[in-house]
mmCIF file of C-alpha atoms in Angstrom:
data_model
loop_
_atom_site.group_PDB
_atom_site.id
_atom_site.type_symbol
_atom_site.label_atom_id
_atom_site.label_comp_id
_atom_site.label_asym_id
_atom_site.label_seq_id
_atom_site.Cartn_x
_atom_site.Cartn_y
_atom_site.Cartn_z
ATOM 1 C CA MET A 236 30.724 40.099 -0.039
ATOM 2 C CA MET A 237 31.790 39.670 3.533
ATOM 3 C CA GLY A 238 28.542 37.907 4.475
ATOM 4 C CA LEU A 239 28.955 35.206 1.833
ATOM 5 C CA THR A 240 32.366 34.047 2.946
ATOM 6 C CA SER A 241 32.224 34.767 6.662
ATOM 7 C CA PRO A 242 32.372 31.649 8.881
ATOM 8 C CA ALA A 243 29.495 33.243 10.809
ATOM 9 C CA ASP A 244 27.216 33.038 7.763
ATOM 10 C CA PRO A 245 23.933 31.889 9.354
ATOM 11 C CA LEU A 246 23.063 28.994 7.036
ATOM 12 C CA THR A 247 26.595 27.688 6.907
ATOM 13 C CA SER A 248 27.204 27.923 10.644
ATOM 14 C CA ARG A 249 23.877 26.368 11.516
ATOM 15 C CA ALA A 250 24.472 23.481 9.104
ATOM 16 C CA ALA A 251 28.079 23.111 10.267
ATOM 17 C CA LEU A 252 26.992 22.692 13.884
ATOM 18 C CA LEU A 253 24.404 20.072 12.930
ATOM 19 C CA LYS A 254 26.911 18.195 10.777
ATOM 20 C CA ALA A 255 29.535 18.302 13.541
ATOM 21 C CA ALA A 256 27.105 16.794 16.061
ATOM 22 C CA SER A 257 26.004 14.111 13.575
ATOM 23 C CA ASP A 258 29.564 13.185 12.573
ATOM 24 C CA LEU A 259 30.726 12.956 16.195
ATOM 25 C CA MET A 260 27.857 10.642 17.174
ATOM 26 C CA ILE A 261 28.540 8.396 14.168
ATOM 27 C CA GLU A 262 32.286 8.218 14.846
ATOM 28 C CA ARG A 263 31.975 7.544 18.566
ATOM 29 C CA GLY A 264 28.940 5.297 18.522
ATOM 30 C CA VAL A 265 27.464 7.229 21.460
ATOM 31 C CA ILE A 266 25.003 10.098 21.721
ATOM 32 C CA ASP A 267 26.699 11.723 24.721
ATOM 33 C CA ILE A 268 28.762 14.476 23.149
ATOM 34 C CA SER A 269 29.434 17.857 24.687
ATOM 35 C CA LEU A 270 28.755 21.323 23.349
ATOM 36 C CA SER A 271 32.455 22.120 23.423
ATOM 37 C CA GLU A 272 33.221 19.027 21.300
ATOM 38 C CA ILE A 273 30.602 20.113 18.791
ATOM 39 C CA GLY A 274 32.035 23.644 18.733
ATOM 40 C CA ARG A 275 35.589 22.391 18.265
ATOM 41 C CA ARG A 276 34.602 20.064 15.431
ATOM 42 C CA ALA A 277 32.636 22.804 13.640
ATOM 43 C CA ARG A 278 35.372 25.386 14.428
ATOM 44 C CA LEU A 279 32.670 27.659 15.779
ATOM 45 C CA ASN A 280 31.972 29.321 19.081
ATOM 46 C CA THR A 281 29.531 27.273 21.153
ATOM 47 C CA ALA A 282 27.594 30.489 21.854
ATOM 48 C CA LEU A 283 26.202 30.002 18.334
ATOM 49 C CA VAL A 284 24.447 26.854 19.528
ATOM 50 C CA LYS A 285 22.494 28.955 21.982
ATOM 51 C CA TYR A 286 21.904 31.570 19.260
ATOM 52 C CA TYR A 287 20.588 29.200 16.565
ATOM 53 C CA PHE A 288 19.022 26.417 18.613
ATOM 54 C CA GLY A 289 18.474 27.820 22.108
ATOM 55 C CA GLY A 290 20.840 25.177 23.517
ATOM 56 C CA LYS A 291 22.031 21.613 23.054
ATOM 57 C CA SER A 292 18.533 20.084 23.287
ATOM 58 C CA GLY A 293 17.364 22.414 20.542
ATOM 59 C CA LEU A 294 20.319 21.446 18.366
ATOM 60 C CA MET A 295 19.566 17.734 18.843
ATOM 61 C CA LEU A 296 15.889 18.293 18.051
ATOM 62 C CA ALA A 297 16.820 20.201 14.888
ATOM 63 C CA LEU A 298 19.181 17.379 13.912
ATOM 64 C CA VAL A 299 16.526 14.689 14.360
ATOM 65 C CA ARG A 300 14.090 16.770 12.293
ATOM 66 C CA ASP A 301 16.707 17.317 9.589
ATOM 67 C CA VAL A 302 17.593 13.639 9.410
ATOM 68 C CA LEU A 303 14.070 12.234 9.623
ATOM 69 C CA GLY A 304 11.986 15.036 8.139
ATOM 70 C CA GLN A 305 12.703 14.155 4.517
ATOM 71 C CA ALA A 306 12.388 10.418 5.180
ATOM 72 C CA LEU A 307 9.045 10.900 6.950
ATOM 73 C CA VAL A 308 7.668 12.962 4.075
ATOM 74 C CA GLN A 309 8.721 10.259 1.598
ATOM 75 C CA MET A 310 7.138 7.554 3.766
ATOM 76 C CA GLN A 311 3.907 9.508 4.058
ATOM 77 C CA GLY A 312 3.957 9.923 0.266
ATOM 78 C CA LEU A 313 4.108 6.137 -0.119
ATOM 79 C CA VAL A 314 0.646 5.760 1.410
ATOM 80 C CA THR A 315 -1.075 7.442 -1.541
ATOM 81 C CA MET A 316 1.154 6.043 -4.307
ATOM 82 C CA ASP A 317 -0.284 3.784 -6.969
ATOM 83 C CA LEU A 318 1.530 0.631 -5.874
ATOM 84 C CA ASP A 319 0.284 -2.576 -4.321
ATOM 85 C CA PRO A 320 0.237 -2.532 -0.494
ATOM 86 C CA VAL A 321 2.915 -5.223 -0.095
ATOM 87 C CA THR A 322 5.371 -3.309 -2.294
ATOM 88 C CA LYS A 323 4.643 -0.167 -0.273
ATOM 89 C CA LEU A 324 5.300 -1.948 2.993
ATOM 90 C CA LYS A 325 8.586 -3.319 1.617
ATOM 91 C CA LEU A 326 9.674 0.159 0.518
ATOM 92 C CA HIS A 327 8.723 1.514 3.922
ATOM 93 C CA ILE A 328 10.850 -1.041 5.783
ATOM 94 C CA LYS A 329 13.780 -0.498 3.394
ATOM 95 C CA GLY A 330 13.449 3.239 4.019
ATOM 96 C CA VAL A 331 13.598 2.778 7.797
ATOM 97 C CA ILE A 332 16.737 0.629 7.514
ATOM 98 C CA ASN A 333 18.364 3.154 5.180
ATOM 99 C CA VAL A 334 17.826 5.953 7.695
ATOM 100 C CA TYR A 335 19.408 3.890 10.487
ATOM 101 C CA PHE A 336 22.251 2.893 8.155
ATOM 102 C CA ARG A 337 23.087 6.547 7.438
ATOM 103 C CA TYR A 338 22.354 7.847 10.932
ATOM 104 C CA PRO A 339 22.910 4.939 13.328
ATOM 105 C CA TYR A 340 22.461 7.200 16.355
ATOM 106 C CA VAL A 341 19.034 8.534 15.455
ATOM 107 C CA ASN A 342 16.898 5.945 17.224
ATOM 108 C CA ARG A 343 18.836 6.283 20.479
ATOM 109 C CA LEU A 344 18.700 10.066 20.218
ATOM 110 C CA ILE A 345 14.927 9.986 19.808
ATOM 111 C CA HIS A 346 14.587 7.761 22.841
ATOM 112 C CA ALA A 347 16.793 10.000 24.948
ATOM 113 C CA MET A 348 14.565 12.901 23.914
ATOM 114 C CA LEU A 349 11.365 11.013 24.711
ATOM 115 C CA LEU A 350 12.625 10.826 28.310
ATOM 116 C CA ASP A 351 12.424 14.624 28.573
ATOM 117 C CA PRO A 352 8.876 15.847 29.314
ATOM 118 C CA VAL A 353 8.945 18.907 26.997
ATOM 119 C CA LEU A 354 11.231 17.593 24.252
ATOM 120 C CA GLY A 355 9.463 14.218 24.414
ATOM 121 C CA GLU A 356 6.098 15.689 23.454
ATOM 122 C CA GLU A 357 7.731 17.576 20.569
ATOM 123 C CA VAL A 358 9.483 14.441 19.251
ATOM 124 C CA ALA A 359 6.317 12.376 19.646
ATOM 125 C CA LYS A 360 4.267 14.971 17.770
ATOM 126 C CA THR A 361 6.668 15.478 14.864
ATOM 127 C CA ILE A 362 8.205 12.004 14.539
ATOM 128 C CA SER A 363 6.876 9.021 16.506
ATOM 129 C CA ARG A 364 3.145 9.621 15.950
ATOM 130 C CA PRO A 365 3.386 10.462 12.207
ATOM 131 C CA LEU A 366 5.562 7.368 11.681
ATOM 132 C CA ALA A 367 3.150 5.161 13.617
ATOM 133 C CA GLU A 368 0.211 6.607 11.662
ATOM 134 C CA THR A 369 1.941 5.992 8.311
ATOM 135 C CA GLN A 370 2.692 2.397 9.253
ATOM 136 C CA ARG A 371 -0.851 1.841 10.482
ATOM 137 C CA ARG A 372 -2.267 2.973 7.129
ATOM 138 C CA LEU A 373 0.193 0.819 5.145
ATOM 139 C CA VAL A 374 -0.653 -2.269 7.190
ATOM 140 C CA GLU A 375 -4.417 -1.641 7.135
ATOM 141 C CA ASP A 376 -4.378 -1.136 3.350
ATOM 142 C CA GLY A 377 -2.663 -4.514 2.987
ATOM 143 C CA VAL A 378 -5.176 -6.198 5.291
ATOM 144 C CA ARG A 379 -8.128 -4.572 3.478
ATOM 145 C CA ALA A 380 -6.749 -5.780 0.134
ATOM 146 C CA GLY A 381 -6.683 -9.336 1.499
ATOM 147 C CA LEU A 382 -2.904 -9.537 1.156
ATOM 148 C CA LEU A 383 -1.828 -9.331 4.794
ATOM 149 C CA LYS A 384 -3.025 -11.009 7.968
ATOM 150 C CA PRO A 385 -4.742 -8.677 10.422
ATOM 151 C CA ILE A 386 -2.017 -7.468 12.777
ATOM 152 C CA ASP A 387 -2.011 -4.965 15.638
ATOM 153 C CA PRO A 388 -0.270 -1.876 14.158
ATOM 154 C CA MET A 389 1.220 -0.943 17.541
ATOM 155 C CA LEU A 390 2.892 -4.331 17.997
ATOM 156 C CA PHE A 391 3.990 -4.219 14.358
ATOM 157 C CA TYR A 392 5.590 -0.777 14.986
ATOM 158 C CA PHE A 393 7.811 -2.005 17.830
ATOM 159 C CA ILE A 394 8.752 -5.298 16.162
ATOM 160 C CA ILE A 395 9.714 -3.599 12.880
ATOM 161 C CA LEU A 396 11.532 -0.598 14.335
ATOM 162 C CA GLY A 397 13.432 -2.807 16.781
ATOM 163 C CA ALA A 398 14.431 -5.281 14.077
ATOM 164 C CA CYS A 399 15.439 -2.492 11.654
ATOM 165 C CA ASP A 400 17.483 -0.638 14.259
ATOM 166 C CA HIS A 401 19.255 -3.384 16.136
ATOM 167 C CA LEU A 402 22.089 -4.126 13.729
ATOM 168 C CA PHE A 403 23.064 -0.449 13.885
ATOM 169 C CA PHE A 404 22.360 0.056 17.594
ATOM 170 C CA SER A 405 24.434 -3.045 18.363
ATOM 171 C CA GLN A 406 27.510 -2.309 16.309
ATOM 172 C CA HIS A 407 29.605 -3.114 19.359
ATOM 173 C CA ALA A 408 27.970 -6.546 19.687
ATOM 174 C CA LEU A 409 28.575 -7.048 15.979
ATOM 175 C CA ARG A 410 32.269 -6.464 16.566
ATOM 176 C CA HIS A 411 32.601 -8.282 19.893
ATOM 177 C CA ALA A 412 30.420 -11.321 19.177
ATOM 178 C CA PHE A 413 30.832 -11.764 15.410
ATOM 179 C CA GLY A 414 34.128 -10.021 14.601
ATOM 180 C CA VAL A 415 32.456 -7.736 12.034
ATOM 181 C CA HIS A 416 33.950 -4.255 12.248
ATOM 182 C CA GLU A 417 31.936 -2.352 9.697
ATOM 183 C CA ILE A 418 28.394 -2.315 8.343
ATOM 184 C CA ASP A 419 29.013 -1.970 4.621
ATOM 185 C CA ASP A 420 26.483 -1.686 1.875
ATOM 186 C CA GLN A 421 26.431 -5.446 1.241
ATOM 187 C CA LEU A 422 25.612 -6.171 4.881
ATOM 188 C CA ARG A 423 22.879 -3.512 4.805
ATOM 189 C CA ARG A 424 21.340 -5.182 1.735
ATOM 190 C CA ASP A 425 21.606 -8.693 3.211
ATOM 191 C CA TYR A 426 20.016 -7.497 6.447
ATOM 192 C CA THR A 427 17.178 -5.798 4.551
ATOM 193 C CA ASP A 428 16.481 -8.849 2.360
ATOM 194 C CA THR A 429 16.566 -11.268 5.302
ATOM 195 C CA LEU A 430 14.289 -9.084 7.417
ATOM 196 C CA LEU A 431 11.803 -8.518 4.588
ATOM 197 C CA ASP A 432 11.604 -12.225 3.810
ATOM 198 C CA MET A 433 11.128 -13.044 7.496
ATOM 199 C CA VAL A 434 8.421 -10.409 8.038
ATOM 200 C CA LEU A 435 6.501 -11.327 4.900
ATOM 201 C CA ASN A 436 7.003 -15.086 4.588
ATOM 202 C CA GLY A 437 8.399 -16.291 7.905
ATOM 203 C CA ILE A 438 11.208 -18.805 8.277
ATOM 204 C CA LEU A 439 9.134 -21.978 8.471
ATOM 205 C CA LEU A 440 9.276 -24.297 5.481
ATOM 206 C CA PRO A 441 5.952 -25.934 4.439
ATOM 207 C CA GLN A 442 6.757 -29.173 6.296
ATOM 208 C CA GLY A 443 7.529 -27.066 9.405
ATOM 209 C CA LYS A 444 4.066 -25.537 9.284
ATOM 210 C CA THR A 445 2.372 -28.917 9.568
ATOM 211 C CA GLY A 446 4.731 -30.091 12.349
ATOM 212 C CA MET B 104 24.761 -13.761 66.396
ATOM 213 C CA MET B 105 25.914 -10.323 65.418
ATOM 214 C CA GLY B 106 26.979 -11.495 61.954
ATOM 215 C CA LEU B 107 23.570 -12.868 61.094
ATOM 216 C CA THR B 108 21.636 -9.703 61.740
ATOM 217 C CA SER B 109 24.233 -7.063 60.910
ATOM 218 C CA PRO B 110 23.356 -4.836 57.932
ATOM 219 C CA ALA B 111 26.916 -5.459 56.773
ATOM 220 C CA ASP B 112 26.249 -9.186 56.309
ATOM 221 C CA PRO B 113 28.158 -9.973 53.078
ATOM 222 C CA LEU B 114 25.479 -11.849 51.136
ATOM 223 C CA THR B 115 22.696 -9.533 52.144
ATOM 224 C CA SER B 116 24.616 -6.346 51.458
ATOM 225 C CA ARG B 117 25.886 -7.558 48.121
ATOM 226 C CA ALA B 118 22.408 -8.616 47.039
ATOM 227 C CA ALA B 119 20.878 -5.406 48.398
ATOM 228 C CA LEU B 120 23.220 -3.267 46.303
ATOM 229 C CA LEU B 121 22.412 -5.269 43.148
ATOM 230 C CA LYS B 122 18.689 -5.064 43.832
ATOM 231 C CA ALA B 123 18.896 -1.312 44.488
ATOM 232 C CA ALA B 124 20.660 -0.717 41.146
ATOM 233 C CA SER B 125 18.166 -2.918 39.291
ATOM 234 C CA ASP B 126 15.110 -1.305 40.910
ATOM 235 C CA LEU B 127 16.386 2.220 40.212
ATOM 236 C CA MET B 128 17.004 1.481 36.527
ATOM 237 C CA ILE B 129 13.538 -0.064 36.159
ATOM 238 C CA GLU B 130 11.792 2.846 37.915
ATOM 239 C CA ARG B 131 13.609 5.589 36.037
ATOM 240 C CA GLY B 132 13.816 3.959 32.626
ATOM 241 C CA VAL B 133 17.461 4.985 32.328
ATOM 242 C CA ILE B 134 20.750 3.220 33.054
ATOM 243 C CA ASP B 135 22.537 6.350 34.283
ATOM 244 C CA ILE B 136 22.281 6.061 38.026
ATOM 245 C CA SER B 137 24.913 7.184 40.489
ATOM 246 C CA LEU B 138 26.700 5.236 43.187
ATOM 247 C CA SER B 139 25.265 7.522 45.850
ATOM 248 C CA GLU B 140 21.720 6.839 44.609
ATOM 249 C CA ILE B 141 22.402 3.098 44.780
ATOM 250 C CA GLY B 142 23.814 3.470 48.289
ATOM 251 C CA ARG B 143 20.852 5.541 49.462
ATOM 252 C CA ARG B 144 18.323 3.072 48.062
ATOM 253 C CA ALA B 145 20.115 0.078 49.634
ATOM 254 C CA ARG B 146 20.714 2.035 52.866
ATOM 255 C CA LEU B 147 24.354 1.042 52.671
ATOM 256 C CA ASN B 148 27.644 2.891 52.488
ATOM 257 C CA THR B 149 28.823 3.228 48.894
ATOM 258 C CA ALA B 150 32.279 2.082 50.021
ATOM 259 C CA LEU B 151 30.760 -1.405 50.023
ATOM 260 C CA VAL B 152 30.386 -1.162 46.235
ATOM 261 C CA LYS B 153 34.128 -0.820 45.961
ATOM 262 C CA TYR B 154 34.563 -3.627 48.499
ATOM 263 C CA TYR B 155 32.285 -6.187 46.815
ATOM 264 C CA PHE B 156 32.506 -5.227 43.163
ATOM 265 C CA GLY B 157 35.646 -3.117 42.790
ATOM 266 C CA GLY B 158 33.497 -0.174 41.650
ATOM 267 C CA LYS B 159 30.354 0.730 39.741
ATOM 268 C CA SER B 160 31.397 -1.084 36.534
ATOM 269 C CA GLY B 161 31.933 -4.246 38.539
ATOM 270 C CA LEU B 162 28.522 -3.886 40.153
ATOM 271 C CA MET B 163 26.866 -3.478 36.749
ATOM 272 C CA LEU B 164 28.738 -6.484 35.372
ATOM 273 C CA ALA B 165 27.669 -8.590 38.379
ATOM 274 C CA LEU B 166 24.076 -7.434 37.857
ATOM 275 C CA VAL B 167 24.056 -8.396 34.177
ATOM 276 C CA ARG B 168 25.502 -11.804 35.058
ATOM 277 C CA ASP B 169 22.929 -12.289 37.821
ATOM 278 C CA VAL B 170 20.045 -11.336 35.566
ATOM 279 C CA LEU B 171 21.155 -13.219 32.449
ATOM 280 C CA GLY B 172 23.213 -16.054 33.888
ATOM 281 C CA GLN B 173 20.253 -18.256 34.795
ATOM 282 C CA ALA B 174 18.421 -17.408 31.544
ATOM 283 C CA LEU B 175 21.517 -18.239 29.460
ATOM 284 C CA VAL B 176 21.929 -21.604 31.186
ATOM 285 C CA GLN B 177 18.274 -22.430 30.526
ATOM 286 C CA MET B 178 18.635 -21.402 26.869
ATOM 287 C CA GLN B 179 21.757 -23.508 26.453
ATOM 288 C CA GLY B 180 19.877 -26.425 28.024
ATOM 289 C CA LEU B 181 17.187 -26.076 25.347
ATOM 290 C CA VAL B 182 19.656 -27.064 22.628
ATOM 291 C CA THR B 183 19.978 -30.640 23.897
ATOM 292 C CA MET B 184 16.349 -31.132 24.971
ATOM 293 C CA ASP B 185 14.185 -33.766 23.327
ATOM 294 C CA LEU B 186 11.853 -31.323 21.585
ATOM 295 C CA ASP B 187 11.365 -30.500 17.926
ATOM 296 C CA PRO B 188 13.573 -27.619 16.703
ATOM 297 C CA VAL B 189 10.655 -25.246 16.016
ATOM 298 C CA THR B 190 9.319 -25.628 19.563
ATOM 299 C CA LYS B 191 12.826 -24.988 20.887
ATOM 300 C CA LEU B 192 13.182 -21.829 18.849
ATOM 301 C CA LYS B 193 9.793 -20.607 20.080
ATOM 302 C CA LEU B 194 10.774 -21.249 23.705
ATOM 303 C CA HIS B 195 14.063 -19.451 23.099
ATOM 304 C CA ILE B 196 12.348 -16.321 21.743
ATOM 305 C CA LYS B 197 9.794 -16.365 24.568
ATOM 306 C CA GLY B 198 12.662 -16.620 27.031
ATOM 307 C CA VAL B 199 14.421 -13.584 25.548
ATOM 308 C CA ILE B 200 11.228 -11.507 25.761
ATOM 309 C CA ASN B 201 10.640 -12.614 29.349
ATOM 310 C CA VAL B 202 14.114 -11.437 30.374
ATOM 311 C CA TYR B 203 13.539 -8.010 28.780
ATOM 312 C CA PHE B 204 10.078 -7.863 30.378
ATOM 313 C CA ARG B 205 11.521 -8.391 33.861
ATOM 314 C CA TYR B 206 14.700 -6.360 33.325
ATOM 315 C CA PRO B 207 13.915 -3.782 30.625
ATOM 316 C CA TYR B 208 17.274 -2.073 31.147
ATOM 317 C CA VAL B 209 19.449 -5.118 30.516
ATOM 318 C CA ASN B 210 19.957 -4.761 26.769
ATOM 319 C CA ARG B 211 20.965 -1.088 27.061
ATOM 320 C CA LEU B 212 23.271 -1.903 29.958
ATOM 321 C CA ILE B 213 25.009 -4.592 27.923
ATOM 322 C CA HIS B 214 25.504 -2.175 25.056
ATOM 323 C CA ALA B 215 26.900 0.503 27.310
ATOM 324 C CA MET B 216 29.364 -2.116 28.603
ATOM 325 C CA LEU B 217 30.324 -3.263 25.110
ATOM 326 C CA LEU B 218 31.566 0.299 24.512
ATOM 327 C CA ASP B 219 34.206 -0.167 27.202
ATOM 328 C CA PRO B 220 37.290 -2.042 25.922
ATOM 329 C CA VAL B 221 37.869 -4.181 29.041
ATOM 330 C CA LEU B 222 34.277 -4.625 30.208
ATOM 331 C CA GLY B 223 33.200 -5.149 26.584
ATOM 332 C CA GLU B 224 35.374 -8.228 26.132
ATOM 333 C CA GLU B 225 34.072 -9.651 29.417
ATOM 334 C CA VAL B 226 30.417 -9.086 28.440
ATOM 335 C CA ALA B 227 31.029 -10.502 24.960
ATOM 336 C CA LYS B 228 32.700 -13.609 26.386
ATOM 337 C CA THR B 229 30.118 -14.373 29.064
ATOM 338 C CA ILE B 230 26.928 -13.146 27.384
ATOM 339 C CA SER B 231 26.855 -12.074 23.728
ATOM 340 C CA ARG B 232 28.896 -14.939 22.270
ATOM 341 C CA PRO B 233 27.220 -17.764 24.262
ATOM 342 C CA LEU B 234 23.798 -16.353 23.300
ATOM 343 C CA ALA B 235 24.786 -16.092 19.631
ATOM 344 C CA GLU B 236 26.165 -19.646 19.723
ATOM 345 C CA THR B 237 22.978 -21.029 21.305
ATOM 346 C CA GLN B 238 20.838 -19.317 18.678
ATOM 347 C CA ARG B 239 23.076 -20.555 15.871
ATOM 348 C CA ARG B 240 22.658 -24.153 17.034
ATOM 349 C CA LEU B 241 18.874 -23.810 17.403
ATOM 350 C CA VAL B 242 18.528 -22.339 13.919
ATOM 351 C CA GLU B 243 20.904 -24.841 12.300
ATOM 352 C CA ASP B 244 19.084 -27.786 13.933
ATOM 353 C CA GLY B 245 15.832 -26.508 12.432
ATOM 354 C CA VAL B 246 17.392 -26.112 8.998
ATOM 355 C CA ARG B 247 18.979 -29.565 9.163
ATOM 356 C CA ALA B 248 15.616 -31.089 10.101
ATOM 357 C CA GLY B 249 14.100 -29.521 6.981
ATOM 358 C CA LEU B 250 11.749 -27.362 9.071
ATOM 359 C CA LEU B 251 13.345 -23.924 8.652
ATOM 360 C CA LYS B 252 14.709 -22.020 5.678
ATOM 361 C CA PRO B 253 18.471 -21.572 5.694
ATOM 362 C CA ILE B 254 19.098 -18.224 7.379
ATOM 363 C CA ASP B 255 22.267 -16.386 8.365
ATOM 364 C CA PRO B 256 22.463 -16.846 12.172
ATOM 365 C CA MET B 257 24.162 -13.465 12.612
ATOM 366 C CA LEU B 258 21.388 -11.585 10.816
ATOM 367 C CA PHE B 259 18.833 -13.677 12.716
ATOM 368 C CA TYR B 260 20.494 -12.662 16.012
ATOM 369 C CA PHE B 261 20.126 -8.928 15.410
ATOM 370 C CA ILE B 262 16.606 -9.142 13.975
ATOM 371 C CA ILE B 263 15.326 -11.268 16.864
ATOM 372 C CA LEU B 264 17.061 -9.431 19.698
ATOM 373 C CA GLY B 265 16.029 -6.054 18.288
ATOM 374 C CA ALA B 266 12.421 -7.134 17.845
ATOM 375 C CA CYS B 267 12.285 -8.739 21.316
ATOM 376 C CA ASP B 268 13.817 -5.720 23.034
ATOM 377 C CA HIS B 269 12.199 -2.780 21.314
ATOM 378 C CA LEU B 270 8.859 -2.718 23.121
ATOM 379 C CA PHE B 271 10.757 -2.507 26.417
ATOM 380 C CA PHE B 272 13.528 -0.209 25.203
ATOM 381 C CA SER B 273 10.892 2.129 23.750
ATOM 382 C CA GLN B 274 8.556 2.404 26.694
ATOM 383 C CA HIS B 275 8.639 6.172 26.277
ATOM 384 C CA ALA B 276 7.510 5.869 22.643
ATOM 385 C CA LEU B 277 4.801 3.490 23.803
ATOM 386 C CA ARG B 278 3.534 6.197 26.137
ATOM 387 C CA HIS B 279 4.066 9.198 23.859
ATOM 388 C CA ALA B 280 2.916 7.702 20.558
ATOM 389 C CA PHE B 281 0.309 5.153 21.680
ATOM 390 C CA GLY B 282 -0.828 6.376 25.102
ATOM 391 C CA VAL B 283 0.088 3.042 26.742
ATOM 392 C CA HIS B 284 1.609 3.664 30.153
ATOM 393 C CA GLU B 285 2.440 0.179 31.308
ATOM 394 C CA ILE B 286 3.609 -3.096 29.782
ATOM 395 C CA ASP B 287 1.423 -5.591 31.598
ATOM 396 C CA ASP B 288 1.403 -9.338 31.294
ATOM 397 C CA GLN B 289 -1.303 -9.309 28.609
ATOM 398 C CA LEU B 290 0.735 -6.956 26.404
ATOM 399 C CA ARG B 291 3.823 -9.112 26.919
ATOM 400 C CA ARG B 292 1.871 -12.183 25.791
ATOM 401 C CA ASP B 293 0.339 -10.398 22.780
ATOM 402 C CA TYR B 294 3.756 -9.104 21.753
ATOM 403 C CA THR B 295 5.285 -12.580 22.072
ATOM 404 C CA ASP B 296 2.500 -14.269 20.070
ATOM 405 C CA THR B 297 2.566 -11.630 17.322
ATOM 406 C CA LEU B 298 6.352 -11.757 17.015
ATOM 407 C CA LEU B 299 6.454 -15.568 16.972
ATOM 408 C CA ASP B 300 3.786 -15.775 14.291
ATOM 409 C CA MET B 301 5.576 -13.144 12.197
ATOM 410 C CA VAL B 302 8.993 -14.803 12.524
ATOM 411 C CA LEU B 303 7.693 -18.289 11.761
ATOM 412 C CA ASN B 304 4.877 -17.684 9.284
ATOM 413 C CA GLY B 305 5.224 -14.111 8.071
ATOM 414 C CA ILE B 306 2.343 -11.681 7.620
ATOM 415 C CA LEU B 307 1.550 -12.401 3.972
ATOM 416 C CA LEU B 308 -1.668 -14.270 3.265
ATOM 417 C CA PRO B 309 -1.511 -16.943 0.533
ATOM 418 C CA GLN B 310 -2.939 -14.568 -2.100
ATOM 419 C CA GLY B 311 -0.249 -12.016 -1.109
ATOM 420 C CA LYS B 312 2.486 -14.548 -1.824
ATOM 421 C CA THR B 313 1.400 -14.994 -5.408
ATOM 422 C CA GLY B 314 1.015 -11.226 -5.977
#
């Protein structure tokens, strides 16, 4: 009985530490949070971070895998689904935006990790490369079907990820330059629709194209 | 005579400190550099940072203004030039990419500053808002001329800045996920051309648009 209700219950404590780190990064809009802040928020001894994750880097890696693992699996599943390639690409881009909407810190966290030689290779192997590979297949399927222009998948990767992320990365610019204090669901939808229309159709009107 | 050759010559020392900070951020790919590192690189006493800039924040603010000031003036000049609105918008986007190409740290530095209540207002007033205003006018001129679709300038701002910045922000992903170790001039040009074509024309082929 004791094990089920104890605050040191492994699953609960592990999840509580991950949630505390995630919540703190969302609230503060920065990825620099300390172990002691995480421990205080989770009401757990920070020694448990070392126990479960080997340290703060391990906790952050576990968090990124938690947050993106499910999304990556869904995105990889898209590739083989019986849908037309353009619909797949739209769903992919929506999925990327939804991840950044829920976890606005995740892109910055990944980039901080890519700076570290050991952690960087791990993040590249489990996240960046699978994502790039999924996108490459989605784009190439669309090109092969005669629906999309040939486009370099690497350039596409940086353009799309940057465009998807920037509203969330730049929440402070949103506040300071546009007076918008919160990214609500309506803004997320408007951003998604505008980006999708731009990526697929461009912003030129027919008379612009001849000009 | 002494004043002209002294290492404490005001203009030279001030510029040397700014250049040292800029060079260090480019070389390391991070914006977290210490005053003592800046002093060592410039071969100057760090007390001069306090003297010229009031401290490290002041130095970073001066650097951002140095780097972006000229570019912002040129972009504002575009608005009134006798060119068609689509050409202006293209030149604007090229200009943004060129700034990030030369100073890949500048977008992250601005966002770190926007987090600070006092510095944030200063950066917003001198950089973010003028840039947003310039873009708004360029886009609205294009819409008014019947060349561009109506588009929310705020959403356009985040999509374009994110897309322009991400190749440079994500240099570690470029290395880890694509094996590309340097952004050379050819890659900058390819990125610019691909982004401009996507923004203006989209990636759908005519048969994709009907599908």
